[in-house]
């Protein structure tokens, strides 16, 4: 047990705090208290006293500080510490902690800091699964959607992201990953470097400033010095398109606004969008997209029908 605690200083401190709190609970005079007799006396007094008439007074909106008896405070500390020990014990030898899942809704971002200090921001309509035993075993996460990683490097325990058939391993890194079944995987490296592996077709190291995209069909595109600040703009709530294909626009509208974009004419499918949005409403976003693409749209519930604008509409614009 001593050897186990030496390897887990946080658990050792929690155990010491528990022992200290338990020692304070020991009262030398506690054994002389007759609880049943005391309750009986209180009960007799309650029924022997007349019922007082208390005048009603207006409720005063004031905050009153109530001092907690030291025994209750110590008991509460024991409960908190005991719960912490139970949870930490789950990650001990032979008892790996259960996997943890962070899921976001449409238009929602979520951030967390993992036990090793790695910082993660999960994009909208995405899901990040932190593997069981992450704290002491392999540092592995599974991603569906998009996420930003600021990794605390550990050469002995590399940080690995699995998404859509690809494996991304950090080499002291800050990077973003976007995984979508239709578009494949997109990676942008801000600091350090990562190794991208995908099936038997992709095995490449991306340095700071590099970007790459990979599809499970075997297609790999590497853009050296092709990363930009806009690749991580979504972590601050900005939705940025730079000569972006409609397929990507469709995916982002679904994740950020819960909209399903339907292209009613093949001439629009090959067009590209350049636009930026920050806290814009659905209507504002659709108005800008339609204007930029020379299109009109019809919104029915969560479905957007996009069509080429008529000549009269284009002339007015």
Tab-separated table of C-alpha atoms in Angstrom:
chain	number	residue	atom	x	y	z
A	1	UNK	CA	0.000	0.000	0.000
A	2	UNK	CA	2.846	2.402	0.842
A	3	UNK	CA	4.467	1.754	-2.541
A	4	UNK	CA	1.112	2.283	-4.285
A	5	UNK	CA	0.599	5.619	-2.474
A	6	UNK	CA	4.137	6.797	-3.312
A	7	UNK	CA	3.241	6.488	-6.975
A	8	UNK	CA	-0.023	8.390	-6.426
A	9	UNK	CA	0.693	11.506	-4.328
A	10	UNK	CA	-2.843	12.873	-4.859
A	11	UNK	CA	-4.353	9.735	-3.312
A	12	UNK	CA	-1.844	9.867	-0.461
A	13	UNK	CA	-2.839	13.465	0.352
A	14	UNK	CA	-6.526	12.536	0.242
A	15	UNK	CA	-5.934	9.603	2.600
A	16	UNK	CA	-4.011	11.815	5.022
A	17	UNK	CA	-6.835	14.370	5.001
A	18	UNK	CA	-9.336	11.599	5.700
A	19	UNK	CA	-7.297	10.361	8.658
A	20	UNK	CA	-7.005	13.896	10.048
A	21	UNK	CA	-10.739	14.556	9.712
A	22	UNK	CA	-11.575	11.222	11.342
A	23	UNK	CA	-9.281	11.974	14.276
A	24	UNK	CA	-11.032	15.304	14.891
A	25	UNK	CA	-14.365	13.498	15.085
A	26	UNK	CA	-13.231	11.533	18.127
A	27	UNK	CA	-14.718	13.336	21.171
A	28	UNK	CA	-13.580	12.089	24.612
A	29	UNK	CA	-16.972	12.767	26.169
A	30	UNK	CA	-19.044	11.273	23.362
A	31	UNK	CA	-19.433	7.916	25.140
A	32	UNK	CA	-21.388	9.470	28.063
A	33	UNK	CA	-24.196	10.854	25.923
A	34	UNK	CA	-27.548	9.030	26.264
A	35	UNK	CA	-29.125	9.876	22.914
A	36	UNK	CA	-32.485	8.194	23.621
A	37	UNK	CA	-32.900	9.949	26.967
A	38	UNK	CA	-32.031	13.333	25.420
A	39	UNK	CA	-34.606	12.866	22.662
A	40	UNK	CA	-37.211	11.888	25.251
A	41	UNK	CA	-36.605	15.070	27.254
A	42	UNK	CA	-36.883	17.226	24.147
A	43	UNK	CA	-40.154	15.480	23.208
A	44	UNK	CA	-41.625	16.114	26.704
A	45	UNK	CA	-40.691	19.820	26.571
A	46	UNK	CA	-42.254	20.234	23.113
A	47	UNK	CA	-45.626	19.001	24.376
A	48	UNK	CA	-45.549	20.804	27.745
A	49	UNK	CA	-44.984	24.335	26.392
A	50	UNK	CA	-47.875	26.429	25.015
A	51	UNK	CA	-47.921	27.025	21.286
A	52	UNK	CA	-46.625	30.574	20.711
A	53	UNK	CA	-48.413	32.973	18.404
A	54	UNK	CA	-45.879	34.416	15.981
A	55	UNK	CA	-46.957	37.549	14.034
A	56	UNK	CA	-46.361	37.405	10.301
A	57	UNK	CA	-43.673	39.715	9.006
A	58	UNK	CA	-42.630	40.614	5.484
A	59	UNK	CA	-39.885	38.416	4.143
A	60	UNK	CA	-36.580	40.244	4.230
A	61	UNK	CA	-34.295	39.582	1.309
A	62	UNK	CA	-31.124	39.180	3.275
A	63	UNK	CA	-28.396	36.620	3.201
A	64	UNK	CA	-27.728	35.140	6.595
A	65	UNK	CA	-24.535	33.307	7.299
A	66	UNK	CA	-25.057	30.129	9.273
A	67	UNK	CA	-22.034	28.691	11.036
A	68	UNK	CA	-21.742	24.948	10.522
A	69	UNK	CA	-20.829	23.019	13.656
A	70	UNK	CA	-17.339	21.645	13.453
A	71	UNK	CA	-18.623	18.096	13.726
A	72	UNK	CA	-20.857	18.548	10.677
A	73	UNK	CA	-18.071	20.230	8.746
A	74	UNK	CA	-15.697	17.398	9.530
A	75	UNK	CA	-18.317	14.827	8.609
A	76	UNK	CA	-18.902	16.594	5.283
A	77	UNK	CA	-15.154	16.589	4.650
A	78	UNK	CA	-15.028	12.873	5.340
A	79	UNK	CA	-17.837	12.233	2.858
A	80	UNK	CA	-16.152	14.296	0.123
A	81	UNK	CA	-12.773	12.678	0.695
A	82	UNK	CA	-14.249	9.197	0.840
A	83	UNK	CA	-16.026	9.741	-2.480
A	84	UNK	CA	-12.768	10.989	-3.998
A	85	UNK	CA	-10.950	7.895	-2.762
A	86	UNK	CA	-13.603	5.610	-4.195
A	87	UNK	CA	-13.359	7.320	-7.583
A	88	UNK	CA	-9.560	7.334	-7.604
A	89	UNK	CA	-9.469	3.696	-6.549
A	90	UNK	CA	-11.284	2.795	-9.763
A	91	UNK	CA	-8.146	3.729	-11.694
A	92	UNK	CA	-5.836	1.581	-9.573
A	93	UNK	CA	-4.112	-1.602	-10.712
A	94	UNK	CA	-6.578	-4.059	-12.191
A	95	UNK	CA	-9.449	-1.551	-11.995
A	96	UNK	CA	-9.213	0.850	-14.979
A	97	UNK	CA	-11.529	3.848	-14.897
A	98	UNK	CA	-14.480	3.727	-17.257
A	99	UNK	CA	-14.215	5.647	-20.491
A	100	UNK	CA	-15.440	9.231	-20.455
A	101	UNK	CA	-17.518	10.813	-23.205
A	102	UNK	CA	-17.849	14.539	-23.967
A	103	UNK	CA	-20.709	15.214	-26.396
A	104	UNK	CA	-21.838	18.615	-27.653
A	105	UNK	CA	-25.154	19.753	-29.105
A	106	UNK	CA	-25.774	21.849	-32.218
A	107	UNK	CA	-23.844	25.138	-32.036
A	108	UNK	CA	-22.288	24.217	-28.671
A	109	UNK	CA	-18.605	24.168	-27.716
A	110	UNK	CA	-17.191	22.411	-24.676
A	111	UNK	CA	-13.712	22.529	-23.179
A	112	UNK	CA	-11.944	20.333	-20.671
A	113	UNK	CA	-8.506	19.711	-19.270
A	114	UNK	CA	-7.493	16.072	-19.009
A	115	UNK	CA	-5.658	14.539	-16.064
A	116	UNK	CA	-2.255	14.940	-17.777
A	117	UNK	CA	-2.804	18.665	-18.394
A	118	UNK	CA	-3.843	18.310	-22.041
A	119	UNK	CA	-6.436	20.922	-23.006
A	120	UNK	CA	-9.273	20.014	-25.377
A	121	UNK	CA	-12.022	22.085	-27.009
A	122	UNK	CA	-14.769	19.975	-28.562
A	123	UNK	CA	-16.593	21.470	-31.552
A	124	UNK	CA	-20.364	21.578	-32.086
A	125	UNK	CA	-22.304	18.357	-32.731
A	126	UNK	CA	-19.181	16.371	-31.877
A	127	UNK	CA	-18.235	13.570	-29.529
A	128	UNK	CA	-14.918	12.896	-27.830
A	129	UNK	CA	-14.404	9.578	-26.037
A	130	UNK	CA	-11.510	9.371	-23.578
A	131	UNK	CA	-10.346	5.787	-23.351
A	132	UNK	CA	-10.569	3.797	-20.124
A	133	UNK	CA	-7.311	3.904	-18.194
A	134	UNK	CA	-6.201	7.154	-19.860
A	135	UNK	CA	-4.683	8.492	-16.621
A	136	UNK	CA	-2.195	5.649	-16.168
A	137	UNK	CA	-2.198	3.731	-19.467
A	138	UNK	CA	-2.168	4.686	-23.149
A	139	UNK	CA	-3.340	8.255	-23.762
A	140	UNK	CA	-5.926	7.614	-26.437
A	141	UNK	CA	-9.104	9.449	-27.462
A	142	UNK	CA	-11.694	8.781	-30.146
A	143	UNK	CA	-13.217	11.715	-32.034
A	144	UNK	CA	-16.368	12.121	-34.067
A	145	UNK	CA	-16.608	15.682	-35.350
A	146	UNK	CA	-14.071	18.417	-34.598
A	147	UNK	CA	-11.745	19.196	-31.698
A	148	UNK	CA	-8.776	21.368	-30.754
A	149	UNK	CA	-5.926	19.753	-28.805
A	150	UNK	CA	-3.203	21.437	-26.766
A	151	UNK	CA	-1.244	18.351	-25.759
A	152	UNK	CA	1.022	17.955	-22.733
A	153	UNK	CA	3.782	15.951	-24.367
A	154	UNK	CA	4.974	12.712	-22.804
A	155	UNK	CA	7.471	10.698	-24.844
A	156	UNK	CA	6.728	7.541	-22.864
A	157	UNK	CA	2.958	7.847	-23.334
A	158	UNK	CA	2.192	9.405	-26.734
A	159	UNK	CA	-1.172	11.142	-27.165
A	160	UNK	CA	-3.255	9.531	-29.916
A	161	UNK	CA	-6.454	10.637	-31.657
A	162	UNK	CA	-8.459	8.062	-33.600
A	163	UNK	CA	-11.062	9.387	-36.001
A	164	UNK	CA	-12.657	8.037	-39.161
A	165	UNK	CA	-10.030	5.357	-39.767
A	166	UNK	CA	-7.073	7.725	-39.231
A	167	UNK	CA	-4.620	7.791	-36.325
A	168	UNK	CA	-2.992	11.087	-35.297
A	169	UNK	CA	-0.107	10.933	-32.808
A	170	UNK	CA	1.364	14.031	-31.175
A	171	UNK	CA	5.014	14.946	-30.995
A	172	UNK	CA	4.596	17.893	-28.550
A	173	UNK	CA	1.696	19.579	-30.249
A	174	UNK	CA	-1.177	22.032	-30.611
A	175	UNK	CA	-3.467	21.037	-33.464
A	176	UNK	CA	-7.044	20.821	-34.692
A	177	UNK	CA	-8.773	17.776	-36.129
A	178	UNK	CA	-11.955	17.692	-38.131
A	179	UNK	CA	-13.456	14.281	-38.814
A	180	UNK	CA	-16.476	13.839	-41.049
A	181	UNK	CA	-17.623	10.682	-42.800
A	182	UNK	CA	-18.424	12.586	-46.003
A	183	UNK	CA	-15.370	14.852	-46.163
A	184	UNK	CA	-12.712	12.691	-44.543
A	185	UNK	CA	-10.196	14.002	-42.006
A	186	UNK	CA	-8.694	17.505	-41.920
A	187	UNK	CA	-5.735	18.399	-39.686
A	188	UNK	CA	-4.081	21.746	-38.992
A	189	UNK	CA	-0.936	21.949	-36.841
A	190	UNK	CA	-0.248	25.121	-34.851
A	191	UNK	CA	2.739	24.028	-32.758
A	192	UNK	CA	5.046	21.031	-32.675
A	193	UNK	CA	4.270	18.191	-35.040
A	194	UNK	CA	1.991	15.182	-35.473
A	195	UNK	CA	2.165	11.908	-37.301
A	196	UNK	CA	-0.825	11.073	-39.489
A	197	UNK	CA	-1.489	7.434	-40.333
A	198	UNK	CA	-4.421	6.213	-42.386
A	199	UNK	CA	-4.725	2.629	-43.492
A	200	UNK	CA	-1.895	1.573	-45.794
A	201	UNK	CA	-1.865	4.794	-47.822
A	202	UNK	CA	-0.962	7.542	-45.373
A	203	UNK	CA	2.018	7.879	-43.044
A	204	UNK	CA	3.290	11.435	-42.893
A	205	UNK	CA	4.669	13.843	-40.293
A	206	UNK	CA	3.086	17.303	-40.253
A	207	UNK	CA	5.099	20.159	-38.805
A	208	UNK	CA	3.887	23.437	-37.321
A	209	UNK	CA	2.075	25.400	-40.015
A	210	UNK	CA	1.211	22.319	-42.087
A	211	UNK	CA	-2.283	21.131	-42.955
A	212	UNK	CA	-3.525	17.902	-44.468
A	213	UNK	CA	-6.693	16.109	-45.485
A	214	UNK	CA	-7.221	12.370	-45.789
A	215	UNK	CA	-10.073	10.159	-46.895
A	216	UNK	CA	-10.546	6.465	-46.279
A	217	UNK	CA	-10.469	5.964	-50.046
A	218	UNK	CA	-6.715	6.523	-49.769
A	219	UNK	CA	-6.625	10.149	-50.921
A	220	UNK	CA	-4.072	12.225	-49.004
A	221	UNK	CA	-3.360	15.921	-49.531
A	222	UNK	CA	-0.587	17.657	-47.597
A	223	UNK	CA	-0.265	21.459	-47.673
A	224	UNK	CA	3.082	22.491	-46.264
A	225	UNK	CA	2.727	25.882	-44.530
A	226	UNK	CA	-0.937	25.673	-45.501
A	227	UNK	CA	-2.403	26.064	-42.008
A	228	UNK	CA	-3.922	29.370	-40.937
A	229	UNK	CA	-5.464	30.993	-37.873
A	230	UNK	CA	-8.865	30.489	-39.477
A	231	UNK	CA	-8.513	26.717	-39.027
A	232	UNK	CA	-9.024	27.187	-35.278
A	233	UNK	CA	-11.380	30.181	-35.495
A	234	UNK	CA	-14.303	27.941	-34.499
A	235	UNK	CA	-12.786	27.550	-31.008
A	236	UNK	CA	-13.751	31.213	-30.451
A	237	UNK	CA	-17.223	30.834	-31.939
A	238	UNK	CA	-16.374	32.017	-35.467
A	239	UNK	CA	-17.522	30.032	-38.472
A	240	UNK	CA	-15.142	30.773	-41.364
A	241	UNK	CA	-15.325	29.610	-44.973
A	242	UNK	CA	-12.466	30.321	-47.388
A	243	UNK	CA	-13.189	29.102	-50.919
A	244	UNK	CA	-15.008	26.234	-49.260
A	245	UNK	CA	-16.860	23.547	-51.172
A	246	UNK	CA	-20.612	23.241	-50.682
A	247	UNK	CA	-20.212	19.786	-49.124
A	248	UNK	CA	-18.231	21.340	-46.249
A	249	UNK	CA	-20.704	24.231	-45.953
A	250	UNK	CA	-23.538	21.711	-45.667
A	251	UNK	CA	-21.733	19.846	-42.883
A	252	UNK	CA	-20.983	23.007	-40.880
A	253	UNK	CA	-24.541	24.328	-41.178
A	254	UNK	CA	-25.734	21.037	-39.728
A	255	UNK	CA	-23.282	21.194	-36.807
A	256	UNK	CA	-23.614	24.870	-35.981
A	257	UNK	CA	-27.224	25.667	-36.805
A	258	UNK	CA	-28.997	22.317	-37.075
A	259	UNK	CA	-29.870	23.065	-40.709
A	260	UNK	CA	-30.027	20.494	-43.471
A	261	UNK	CA	-28.935	22.082	-46.757
A	262	UNK	CA	-30.474	20.605	-49.904
A	263	UNK	CA	-29.008	21.627	-53.276
A	264	UNK	CA	-31.864	21.741	-55.790
A	265	UNK	CA	-29.646	22.407	-58.822
A	266	UNK	CA	-26.371	20.748	-59.826
A	267	UNK	CA	-24.919	24.094	-60.970
A	268	UNK	CA	-24.636	25.153	-57.318
A	269	UNK	CA	-22.887	21.976	-56.171
A	270	UNK	CA	-19.560	23.002	-57.686
A	271	UNK	CA	-19.499	26.548	-56.286
A	272	UNK	CA	-17.339	27.705	-53.382
A	273	UNK	CA	-18.153	29.991	-50.458
A	274	UNK	CA	-16.039	32.677	-48.797
A	275	UNK	CA	-17.719	34.142	-45.716
A	276	UNK	CA	-17.330	34.563	-41.964
A	277	UNK	CA	-19.975	34.420	-39.238
A	278	UNK	CA	-19.980	35.244	-35.532
A	279	UNK	CA	-23.153	34.997	-33.444
A	280	UNK	CA	-25.320	35.420	-36.547
A	281	UNK	CA	-28.870	34.130	-36.708
A	282	UNK	CA	-30.018	31.408	-39.086
A	283	UNK	CA	-31.628	33.927	-41.405
A	284	UNK	CA	-28.546	36.151	-41.471
A	285	UNK	CA	-26.304	33.198	-42.327
A	286	UNK	CA	-28.623	31.950	-45.074
A	287	UNK	CA	-29.007	35.441	-46.548
A	288	UNK	CA	-25.216	35.826	-46.834
A	289	UNK	CA	-24.737	32.345	-48.300
A	290	UNK	CA	-27.467	32.875	-50.874
A	291	UNK	CA	-26.030	36.263	-51.860
A	292	UNK	CA	-22.466	34.932	-52.130
A	293	UNK	CA	-23.494	31.943	-54.247
A	294	UNK	CA	-25.963	33.787	-56.455
A	295	UNK	CA	-28.799	31.673	-55.104
A	296	UNK	CA	-32.154	31.881	-53.383
A	297	UNK	CA	-33.368	29.689	-50.575
A	298	UNK	CA	-36.519	28.397	-48.960
A	299	UNK	CA	-36.500	27.477	-45.277
A	300	UNK	CA	-38.941	24.821	-44.123
A	301	UNK	CA	-38.374	23.921	-40.497
A	302	UNK	CA	-34.741	22.789	-40.361
A	303	UNK	CA	-34.455	22.101	-44.098
A	304	UNK	CA	-33.025	24.700	-46.504
A	305	UNK	CA	-33.723	24.347	-50.223
A	306	UNK	CA	-31.041	26.206	-52.198
A	307	UNK	CA	-31.729	27.135	-55.818
A	308	UNK	CA	-30.044	29.405	-58.390
A	309	UNK	CA	-31.454	32.909	-58.131
A	310	UNK	CA	-33.725	34.070	-60.933
A	311	UNK	CA	-32.305	36.731	-63.330
A	312	UNK	CA	-34.612	39.375	-61.828
A	313	UNK	CA	-33.298	38.694	-58.302
A	314	UNK	CA	-29.691	38.796	-59.496
A	315	UNK	CA	-30.266	42.166	-61.183
A	316	UNK	CA	-31.725	43.640	-57.965
A	317	UNK	CA	-28.669	42.455	-56.079
